[in-house]
Coordinates of C-alpha atoms and ligand atoms in Angstrom, one line a residue:
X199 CA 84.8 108.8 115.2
X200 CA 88.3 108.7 113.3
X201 CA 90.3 111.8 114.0
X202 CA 91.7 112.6 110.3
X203 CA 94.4 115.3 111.5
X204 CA 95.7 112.0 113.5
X205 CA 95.0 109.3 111.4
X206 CA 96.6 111.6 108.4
X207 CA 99.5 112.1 110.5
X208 CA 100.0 107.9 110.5
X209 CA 100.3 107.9 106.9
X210 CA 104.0 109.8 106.3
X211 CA 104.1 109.6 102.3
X212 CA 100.5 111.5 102.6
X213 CA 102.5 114.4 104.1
X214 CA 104.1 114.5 100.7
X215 CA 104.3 116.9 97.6
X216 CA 104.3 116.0 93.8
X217 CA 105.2 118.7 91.7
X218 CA 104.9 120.9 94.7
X219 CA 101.1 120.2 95.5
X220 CA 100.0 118.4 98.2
X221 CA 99.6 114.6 97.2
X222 CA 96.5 113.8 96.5
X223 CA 96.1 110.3 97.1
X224 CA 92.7 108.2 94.8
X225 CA 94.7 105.0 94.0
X226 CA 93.8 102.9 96.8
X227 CA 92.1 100.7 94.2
X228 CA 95.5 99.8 93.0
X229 CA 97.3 100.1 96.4
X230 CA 96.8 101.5 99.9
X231 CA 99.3 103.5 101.7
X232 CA 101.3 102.2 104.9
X233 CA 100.9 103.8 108.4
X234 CA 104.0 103.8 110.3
X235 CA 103.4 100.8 113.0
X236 CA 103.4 98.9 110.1
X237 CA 106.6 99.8 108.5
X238 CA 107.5 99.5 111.9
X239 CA 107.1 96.0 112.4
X240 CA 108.9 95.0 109.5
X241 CA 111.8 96.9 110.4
X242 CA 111.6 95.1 113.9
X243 CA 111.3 92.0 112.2
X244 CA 114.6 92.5 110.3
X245 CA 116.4 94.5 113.4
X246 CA 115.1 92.5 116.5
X247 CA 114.7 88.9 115.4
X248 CA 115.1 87.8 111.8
X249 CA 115.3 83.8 111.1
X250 CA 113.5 81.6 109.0
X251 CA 110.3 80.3 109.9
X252 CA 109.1 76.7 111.4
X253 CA 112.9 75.5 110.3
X254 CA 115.7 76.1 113.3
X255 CA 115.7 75.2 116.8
X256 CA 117.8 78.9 118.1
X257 CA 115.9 81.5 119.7
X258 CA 115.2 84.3 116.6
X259 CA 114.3 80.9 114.3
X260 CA 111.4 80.5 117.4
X261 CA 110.8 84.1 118.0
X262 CA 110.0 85.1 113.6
X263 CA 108.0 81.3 113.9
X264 CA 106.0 82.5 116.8
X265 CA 105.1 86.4 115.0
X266 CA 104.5 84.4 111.7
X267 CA 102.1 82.2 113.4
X268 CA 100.7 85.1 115.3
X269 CA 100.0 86.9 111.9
X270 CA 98.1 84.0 110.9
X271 CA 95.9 84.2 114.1
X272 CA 95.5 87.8 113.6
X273 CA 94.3 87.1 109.8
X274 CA 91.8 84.0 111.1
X275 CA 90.4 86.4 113.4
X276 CA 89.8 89.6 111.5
X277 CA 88.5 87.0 108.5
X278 CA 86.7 84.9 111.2
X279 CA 88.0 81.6 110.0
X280 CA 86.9 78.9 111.8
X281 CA 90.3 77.8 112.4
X282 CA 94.0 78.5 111.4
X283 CA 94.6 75.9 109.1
X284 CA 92.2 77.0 107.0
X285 CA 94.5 80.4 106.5
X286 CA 97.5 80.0 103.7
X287 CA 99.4 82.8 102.9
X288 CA 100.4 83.2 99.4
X289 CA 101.7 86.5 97.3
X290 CA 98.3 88.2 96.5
X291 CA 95.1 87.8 95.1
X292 CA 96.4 86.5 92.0
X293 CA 98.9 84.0 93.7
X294 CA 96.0 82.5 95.9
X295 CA 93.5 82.4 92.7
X296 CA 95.7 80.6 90.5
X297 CA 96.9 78.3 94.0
X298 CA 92.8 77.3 93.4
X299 CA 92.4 77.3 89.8
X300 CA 95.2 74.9 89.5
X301 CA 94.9 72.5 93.1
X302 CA 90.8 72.3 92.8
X303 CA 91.5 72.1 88.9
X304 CA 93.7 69.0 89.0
X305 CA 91.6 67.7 91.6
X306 CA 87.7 68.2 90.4
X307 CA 87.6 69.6 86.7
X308 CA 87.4 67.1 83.7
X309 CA 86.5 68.2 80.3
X310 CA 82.8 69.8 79.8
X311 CA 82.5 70.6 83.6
X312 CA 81.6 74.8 83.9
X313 CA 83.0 77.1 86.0
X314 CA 81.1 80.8 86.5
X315 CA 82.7 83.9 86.7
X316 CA 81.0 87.5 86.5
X317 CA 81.6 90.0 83.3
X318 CA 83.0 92.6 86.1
X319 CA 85.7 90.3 87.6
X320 CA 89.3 91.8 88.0
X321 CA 91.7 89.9 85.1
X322 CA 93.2 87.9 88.0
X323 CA 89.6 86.0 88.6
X324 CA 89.3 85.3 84.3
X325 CA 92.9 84.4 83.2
X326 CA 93.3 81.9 85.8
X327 CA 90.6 80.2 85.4
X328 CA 91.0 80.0 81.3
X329 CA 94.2 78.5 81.7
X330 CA 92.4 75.9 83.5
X331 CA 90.0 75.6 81.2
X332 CA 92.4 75.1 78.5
X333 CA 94.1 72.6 80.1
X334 CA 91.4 70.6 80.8
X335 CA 88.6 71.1 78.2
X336 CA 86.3 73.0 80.7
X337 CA 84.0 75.8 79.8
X338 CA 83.9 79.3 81.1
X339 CA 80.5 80.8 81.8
X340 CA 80.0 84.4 82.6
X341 CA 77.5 86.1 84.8
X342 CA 76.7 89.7 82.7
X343 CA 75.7 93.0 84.4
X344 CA 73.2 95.6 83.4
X345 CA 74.1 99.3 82.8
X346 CA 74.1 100.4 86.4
X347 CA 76.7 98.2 87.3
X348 CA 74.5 95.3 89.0
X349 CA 75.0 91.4 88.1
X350 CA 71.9 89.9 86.8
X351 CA 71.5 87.2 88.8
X352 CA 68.5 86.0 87.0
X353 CA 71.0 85.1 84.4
X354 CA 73.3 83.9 87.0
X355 CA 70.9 81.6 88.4
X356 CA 69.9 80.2 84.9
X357 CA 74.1 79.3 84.6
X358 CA 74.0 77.0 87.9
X359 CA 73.7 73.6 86.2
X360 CA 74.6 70.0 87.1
X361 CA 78.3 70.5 85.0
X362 CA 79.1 73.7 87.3
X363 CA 82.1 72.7 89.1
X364 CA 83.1 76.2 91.1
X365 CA 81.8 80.1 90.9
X366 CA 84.3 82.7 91.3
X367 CA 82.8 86.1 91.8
X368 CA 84.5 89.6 93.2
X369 CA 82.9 90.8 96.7
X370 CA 83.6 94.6 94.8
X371 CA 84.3 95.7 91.6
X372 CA 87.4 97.2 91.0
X373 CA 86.6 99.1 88.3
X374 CA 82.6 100.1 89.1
X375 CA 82.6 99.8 92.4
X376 CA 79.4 97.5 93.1
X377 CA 79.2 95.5 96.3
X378 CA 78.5 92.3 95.1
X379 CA 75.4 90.3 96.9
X380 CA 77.1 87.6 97.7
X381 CA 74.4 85.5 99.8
X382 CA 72.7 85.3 96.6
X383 CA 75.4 83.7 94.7
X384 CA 76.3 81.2 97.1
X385 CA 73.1 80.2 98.6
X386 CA 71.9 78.8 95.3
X387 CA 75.3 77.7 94.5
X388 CA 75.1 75.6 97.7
X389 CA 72.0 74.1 97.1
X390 CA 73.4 72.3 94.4
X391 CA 76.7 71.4 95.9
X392 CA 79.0 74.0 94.0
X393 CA 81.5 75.9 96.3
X394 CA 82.2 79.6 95.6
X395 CA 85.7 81.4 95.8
X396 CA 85.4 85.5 96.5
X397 CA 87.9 87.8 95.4
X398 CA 88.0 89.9 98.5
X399 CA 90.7 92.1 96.8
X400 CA 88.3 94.9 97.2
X401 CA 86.1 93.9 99.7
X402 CA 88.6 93.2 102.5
X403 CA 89.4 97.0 103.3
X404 CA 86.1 98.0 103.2
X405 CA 85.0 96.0 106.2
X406 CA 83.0 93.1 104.6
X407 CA 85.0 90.4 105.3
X408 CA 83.3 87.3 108.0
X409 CA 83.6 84.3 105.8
X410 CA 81.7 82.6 108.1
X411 CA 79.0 84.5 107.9
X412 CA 79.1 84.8 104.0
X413 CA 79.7 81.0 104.0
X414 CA 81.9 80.6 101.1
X415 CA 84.2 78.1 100.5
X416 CA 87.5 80.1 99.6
X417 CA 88.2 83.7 100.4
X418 CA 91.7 85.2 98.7
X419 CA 92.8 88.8 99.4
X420 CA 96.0 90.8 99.0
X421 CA 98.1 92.7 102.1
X422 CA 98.9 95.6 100.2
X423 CA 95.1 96.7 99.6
X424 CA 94.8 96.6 103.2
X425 CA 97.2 98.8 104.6
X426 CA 99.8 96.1 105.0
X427 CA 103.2 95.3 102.5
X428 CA 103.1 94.2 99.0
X429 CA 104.2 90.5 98.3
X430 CA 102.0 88.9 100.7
X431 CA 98.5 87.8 100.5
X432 CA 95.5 85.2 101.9
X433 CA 94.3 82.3 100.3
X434 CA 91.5 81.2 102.9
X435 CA 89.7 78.0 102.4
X436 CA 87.1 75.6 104.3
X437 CA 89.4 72.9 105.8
X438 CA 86.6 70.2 104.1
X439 CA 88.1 72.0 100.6
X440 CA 91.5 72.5 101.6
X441 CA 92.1 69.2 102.9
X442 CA 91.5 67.6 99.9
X443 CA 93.2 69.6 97.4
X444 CA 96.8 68.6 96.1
X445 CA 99.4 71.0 96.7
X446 CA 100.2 73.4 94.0
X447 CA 103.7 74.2 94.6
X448 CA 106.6 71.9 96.1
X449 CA 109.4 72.5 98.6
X450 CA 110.6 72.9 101.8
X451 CA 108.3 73.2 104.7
X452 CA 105.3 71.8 102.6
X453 CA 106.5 68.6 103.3
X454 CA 106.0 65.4 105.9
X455 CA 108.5 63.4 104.7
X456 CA 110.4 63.0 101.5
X457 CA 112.1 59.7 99.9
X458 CA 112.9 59.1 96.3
X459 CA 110.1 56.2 96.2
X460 CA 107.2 58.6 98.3
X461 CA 106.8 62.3 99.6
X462 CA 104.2 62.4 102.2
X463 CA 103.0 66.1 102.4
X464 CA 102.2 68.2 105.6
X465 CA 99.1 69.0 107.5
X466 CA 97.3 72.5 106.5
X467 CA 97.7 75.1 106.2
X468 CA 101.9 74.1 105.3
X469 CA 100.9 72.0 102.9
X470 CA 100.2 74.6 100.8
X471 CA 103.0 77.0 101.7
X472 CA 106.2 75.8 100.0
X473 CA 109.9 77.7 100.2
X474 CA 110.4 80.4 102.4
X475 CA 107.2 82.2 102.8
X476 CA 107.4 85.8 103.1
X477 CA 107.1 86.2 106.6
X478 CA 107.9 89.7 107.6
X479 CA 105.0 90.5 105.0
X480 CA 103.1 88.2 106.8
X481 CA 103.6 89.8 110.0
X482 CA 103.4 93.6 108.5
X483 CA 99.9 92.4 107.3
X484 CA 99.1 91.3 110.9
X485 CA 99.8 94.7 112.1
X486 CA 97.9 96.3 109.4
X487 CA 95.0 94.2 110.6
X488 CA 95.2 95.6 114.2
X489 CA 95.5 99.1 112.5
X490 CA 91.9 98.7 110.6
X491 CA 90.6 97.1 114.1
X492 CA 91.9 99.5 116.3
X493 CA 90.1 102.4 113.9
X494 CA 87.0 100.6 113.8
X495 CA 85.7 98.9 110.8
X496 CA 82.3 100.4 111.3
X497 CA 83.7 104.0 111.8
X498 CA 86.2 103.3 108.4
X499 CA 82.8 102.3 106.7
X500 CA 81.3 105.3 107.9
X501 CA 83.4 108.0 106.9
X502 CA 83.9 106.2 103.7
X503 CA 80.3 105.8 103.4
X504 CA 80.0 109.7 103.7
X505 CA 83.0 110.5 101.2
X506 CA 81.3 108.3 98.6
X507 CA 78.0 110.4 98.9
X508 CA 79.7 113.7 98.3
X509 CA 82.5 112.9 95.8
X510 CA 79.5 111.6 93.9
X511 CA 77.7 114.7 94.8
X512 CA 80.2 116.9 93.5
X513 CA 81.6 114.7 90.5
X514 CA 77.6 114.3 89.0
X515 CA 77.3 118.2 89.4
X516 CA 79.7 118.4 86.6
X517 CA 78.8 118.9 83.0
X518 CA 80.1 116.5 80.9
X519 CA 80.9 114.2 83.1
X520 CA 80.3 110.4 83.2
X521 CA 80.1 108.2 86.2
X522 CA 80.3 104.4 85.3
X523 CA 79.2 102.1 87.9
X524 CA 76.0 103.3 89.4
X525 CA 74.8 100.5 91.7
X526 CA 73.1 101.4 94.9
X527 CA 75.4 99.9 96.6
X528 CA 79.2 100.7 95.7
X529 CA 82.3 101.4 98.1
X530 CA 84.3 104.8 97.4
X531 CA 85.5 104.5 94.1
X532 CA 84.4 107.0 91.1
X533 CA 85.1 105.3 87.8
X534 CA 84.2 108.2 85.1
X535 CA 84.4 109.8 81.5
X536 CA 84.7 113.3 80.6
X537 CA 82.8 114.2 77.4
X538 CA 85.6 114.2 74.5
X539 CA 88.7 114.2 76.8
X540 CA 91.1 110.5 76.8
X541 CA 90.9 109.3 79.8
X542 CA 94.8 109.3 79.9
X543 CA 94.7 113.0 79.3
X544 CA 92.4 113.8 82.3
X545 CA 94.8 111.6 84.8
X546 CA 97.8 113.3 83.7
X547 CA 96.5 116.6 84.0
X548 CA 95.2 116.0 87.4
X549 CA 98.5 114.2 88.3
X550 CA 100.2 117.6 87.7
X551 CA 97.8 119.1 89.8
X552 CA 99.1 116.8 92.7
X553 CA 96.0 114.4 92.4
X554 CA 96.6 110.6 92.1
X555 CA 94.4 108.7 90.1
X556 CA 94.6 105.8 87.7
X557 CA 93.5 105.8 84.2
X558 CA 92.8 102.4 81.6
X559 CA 90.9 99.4 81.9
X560 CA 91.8 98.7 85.3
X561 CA 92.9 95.2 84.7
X562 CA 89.2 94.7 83.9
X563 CA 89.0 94.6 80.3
X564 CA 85.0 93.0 79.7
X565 CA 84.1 95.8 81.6
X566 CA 85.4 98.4 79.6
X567 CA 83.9 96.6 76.3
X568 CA 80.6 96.4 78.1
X569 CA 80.5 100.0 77.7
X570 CA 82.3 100.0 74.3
X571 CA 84.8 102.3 76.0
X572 CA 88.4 102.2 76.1
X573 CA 88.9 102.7 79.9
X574 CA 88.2 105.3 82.3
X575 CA 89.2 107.2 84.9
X576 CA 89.2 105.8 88.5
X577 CA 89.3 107.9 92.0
X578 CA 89.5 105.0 94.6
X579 CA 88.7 106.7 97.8
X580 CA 90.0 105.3 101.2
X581 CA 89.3 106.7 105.2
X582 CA 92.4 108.7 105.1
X583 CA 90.9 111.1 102.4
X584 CA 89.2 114.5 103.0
X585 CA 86.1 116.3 101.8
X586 CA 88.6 119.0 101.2
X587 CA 90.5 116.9 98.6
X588 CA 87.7 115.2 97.0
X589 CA 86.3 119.3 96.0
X590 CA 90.2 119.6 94.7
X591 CA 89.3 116.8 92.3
X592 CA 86.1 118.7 91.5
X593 CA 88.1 121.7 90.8
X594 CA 90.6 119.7 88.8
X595 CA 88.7 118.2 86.7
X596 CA 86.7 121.3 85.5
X597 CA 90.4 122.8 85.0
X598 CA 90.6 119.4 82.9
X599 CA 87.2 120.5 80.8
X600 CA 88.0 124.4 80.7
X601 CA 91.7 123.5 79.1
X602 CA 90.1 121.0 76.3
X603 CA 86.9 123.7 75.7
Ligands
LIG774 N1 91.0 91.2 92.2 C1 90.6 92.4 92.2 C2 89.1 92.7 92.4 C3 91.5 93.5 92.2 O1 91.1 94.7 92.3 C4 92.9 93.2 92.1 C5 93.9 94.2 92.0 O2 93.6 95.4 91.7 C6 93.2 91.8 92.0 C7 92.3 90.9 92.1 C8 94.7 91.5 91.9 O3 95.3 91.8 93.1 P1 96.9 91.6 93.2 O4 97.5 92.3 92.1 O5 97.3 92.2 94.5 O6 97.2 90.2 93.2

C-alpha cells in the first residue's frame, strides 16, 4: 500500500502554494513532477563525476559511461527488452517517433505504401508521419473511434491491406483517456507482416509497459511523463528492426569509422545516438524507474485505479457537466465540458483556486473535431493525488458554474 503522507513528502514542489492555496497538481498528462532522489542524482551527476560519455579514457569519462549504460539497463528492464541494444535514447516521444518515421521511411516506404494511425493519436504520432508521407507519396490511413472513446477496430482491421507498411497507435489517449487494446492491433498486424510502433507517452507511467509481452516492434516514451527530467526519452525497437534501419542523425559516437571515401557506422543501440547524448537525463530517468519500482507498479495502478472511480464519481454528479472519453477502460484522466462555460475560462478559474489543470485540444486536434468541440478541460490524475483534492476540484468547478449562472 503507498503511504501518501510519505510519498507526498518525496514530491517538494507539491508542498507548494499558488496564489496562496495549496497546489493542486492535474497536469500529469502534460508533465509529472520530480521526487527528490531524482533531482538528486542529477545533481550527483554534475557534482560527483561529470564527463562525457563512451569518449575519454580518465576515471569520471568511465564512471558517467558506466551510470549511462546503467540507465540503459535500468530502462531494458523496467520495459523488458530483450536486450540493451534494442534501447536508444532520444529527446522524447516526439524525438524517437520522428527517429522512426524518417529511418523506417527512407528504408521501407515508396510511394502508394499505407501507414495506419488512430483518429485519437497525440499530434506527435500524425505530423510525423505526414511529413513522411509527403516526402514520399505514401498515404495516411486512420483508425476512427466511436463516441465513448473506443477505436473501432472493425474498421481498423478492414485498413490492414497488402500496401500497409507500419501502424502507429497510442497505448492511452492523452486527451480521453482510453487504454488502447493493443493485442488486437498487433496480432492482426502481424499476421500480415506489418510491425507496429506504440506511443507509450501515456502508457508508460501507468504500469503497462512489457514490450515483450505486447510484442510490438517499437516502443517510444518520454522521461518527463515518468517522474524523471525533461529532454530525455526511449525509442525502443526489436534488434531485427533496428538493425536494419539507417541512422537518422550523424555525428560523433554513432560512428565505426569515418574517411572521406566511406563512414562505417556503429553497432546498436550507438548507431542511433549521435552528439553528446543527454546523459545525466538518462541517468535521472534511471532513477525515476527505481522510484515507480520501488512503489510498486501494481500498488501505483491501484490507487490510481481507485482515484479514477471517484473523481469520476464526483465530476458525473455535477449538473452540467460533460465527461469526454468514456471507455471502460481509461487511466486517471477527466477530459470534460461545462455546459456554456470556455473551457479556458473554467481552467483559469480553477487555477486561481490553486488547482492545475490544462485546457485546449491537448495537442490532439481530430479529437476535439470528432466531437465538434473546440477543446476541453483535462484533470490528469497521478498516485501522488488525494481524494481530498479530487472533491476540491468538485467544489471548484461548481464555484466555476455558480459564477457563470
Ligand atoms: N504522445 C502522447 C500520447 C502524448 O501525450 C505526448 C505528450 O503529451 C506526446 C506523444 C509527446 O510527448 P513529448 O512532448 O514528451 O515528446
Amino acid at each position: 500500500m503507498i503511504d501518501i503522507d510519505v510519498v507526498r513528502s518525496d514530491f517538494p514542489v507539491l508542498q507548494k502554494k499558488v496564489y496562496g492555496k495549496p497546489l493542486i497538481y492535474f497536469d500529469n498528462g502534460a508533465t509529472t513532477q520530480k521526487p527528490l532522489c531524482v533531482l538528486d542524482e542529477v545533481r550527483k551527476v554534475y557534482t560527483d563525476y561529470n564527463g562525457n560519455v563512451h569518449r575519454g579514457v580518465h576515471a569520471m569519462s568511465d564512471q558517467t559511461s558506466e551510470a549511462y549504460e546503467g540507465a540503459r539497463e535500468k530502462v531494458r528492464s523496467f520495459i523488458n527488452a530483450a536486450g540493451r541494444e534494442e534501447v536508444v535514447f532520444t529527446s522524447g516521444t516526439t524525438g524517437s517517433i520522428n527517429a522512426i518515421a524518417y529511418s523506417f521511411g527512407e528504408r521501407y516506404i515508396n510511394q502508394g505504401d499505407e501507414i495506419i494511425v488512430s483518429e485519437m493519436e497525440h499530434h506527435a504520432n500524425i505530423v510525423p508521419w505526414q511529413i513522411l508521407c509527403q516526402r514520399k507519396g505514401s498515404v495516411l490511413k486512420v483508425i476512427p473511434f466511436n463516441d465513448r472513446g473506443d477505436l473501432n477496430l472493425e474498421e481498423y482491421l478492414k485498413l490492414l491491406s497488402p500496401k500497409t507498411r507500419i501502424v502507429a497507435v497510442t497505448q492511452v489517449s492523452n486527451a480521453l483517456g482510453t487504454i488502447v487494446p493493443l493485442k488486437e492491433i498487433i496480432e492482426p498486424a502481424h499476421a500480415m507482416g506489418i510491425p507496429v510502433l506504440v506511443d507509450g507517452a501515456q502508457g508508460v507511467q501507468h504500469g503497462f509497459a512489457d514490450v515483450q509481452s505486447l510484442d510490438c516492434d517499437f516502443y517510444v516514451f518520454s522521461g518527463h511523463k515518468i517522474y524523471g527530467p525533461t529532454g530525455i526519452g526511449v525509442m525502443y525497437g526489436k534488434e531485427k528492426w533496428l538493425s536494419g534501419l539507417p541512422p537518422y542523425q550523424g555525428g560523433g559516437d554513432m560512428v565505426d569509422r569515418v574517411t572521406f571515401e566511406k563512414t562505417t557506422y556503429n553497432e546498436l543501440p550507438f548507431k542511433f545516438e549521435a552528439g553528446t547524448m543527454n546523459y545525466a537525463g538518462a541517468i535521472g530517468l534511471g532513477r525515476a524507474l527505481d522510484y515507480v519500482k520501488e512503489l510498486g507498479r501494481d500498488e501505483i495502478s491501484d490507487r490510481e485505479k481507485t482515484l479514477l472511480a471517484y473523481a469520476t464519481e464526483r465530476l458525473s454528479s455535477i449538473q452540467g457537466l460533460r465527461i469526454f472519453g468514456q471507455s471502460d477502460r481509461k487511466i486517471c484522466t477527466i477530459s470534460f465540458l461545462l455546459d456554456n462555460i470556455h473551457q479556458y475560462d473554467t481552467g483559469m478559474i480553477l487555477d486561481k483556486l490553486g488547482i492545475a489543470v490544462r485546457t485546449g485540444t491537448h495537442c490532439a486536434q481530430p479529437v476535439m473535431e470528432h466531437y465538434g468541440i473546440e477543446g476541453t478541460v483535462r484533470a490528469s490524475l497521478c498516485f501522488y493525488n488525494t481524494i481530498g483534492e479530487i472533491d476540491a476540484l468538485g467544489t471548484g468547478i461548481e464555484k466555476v458554474i455558480s459564477m457563470f449562472s
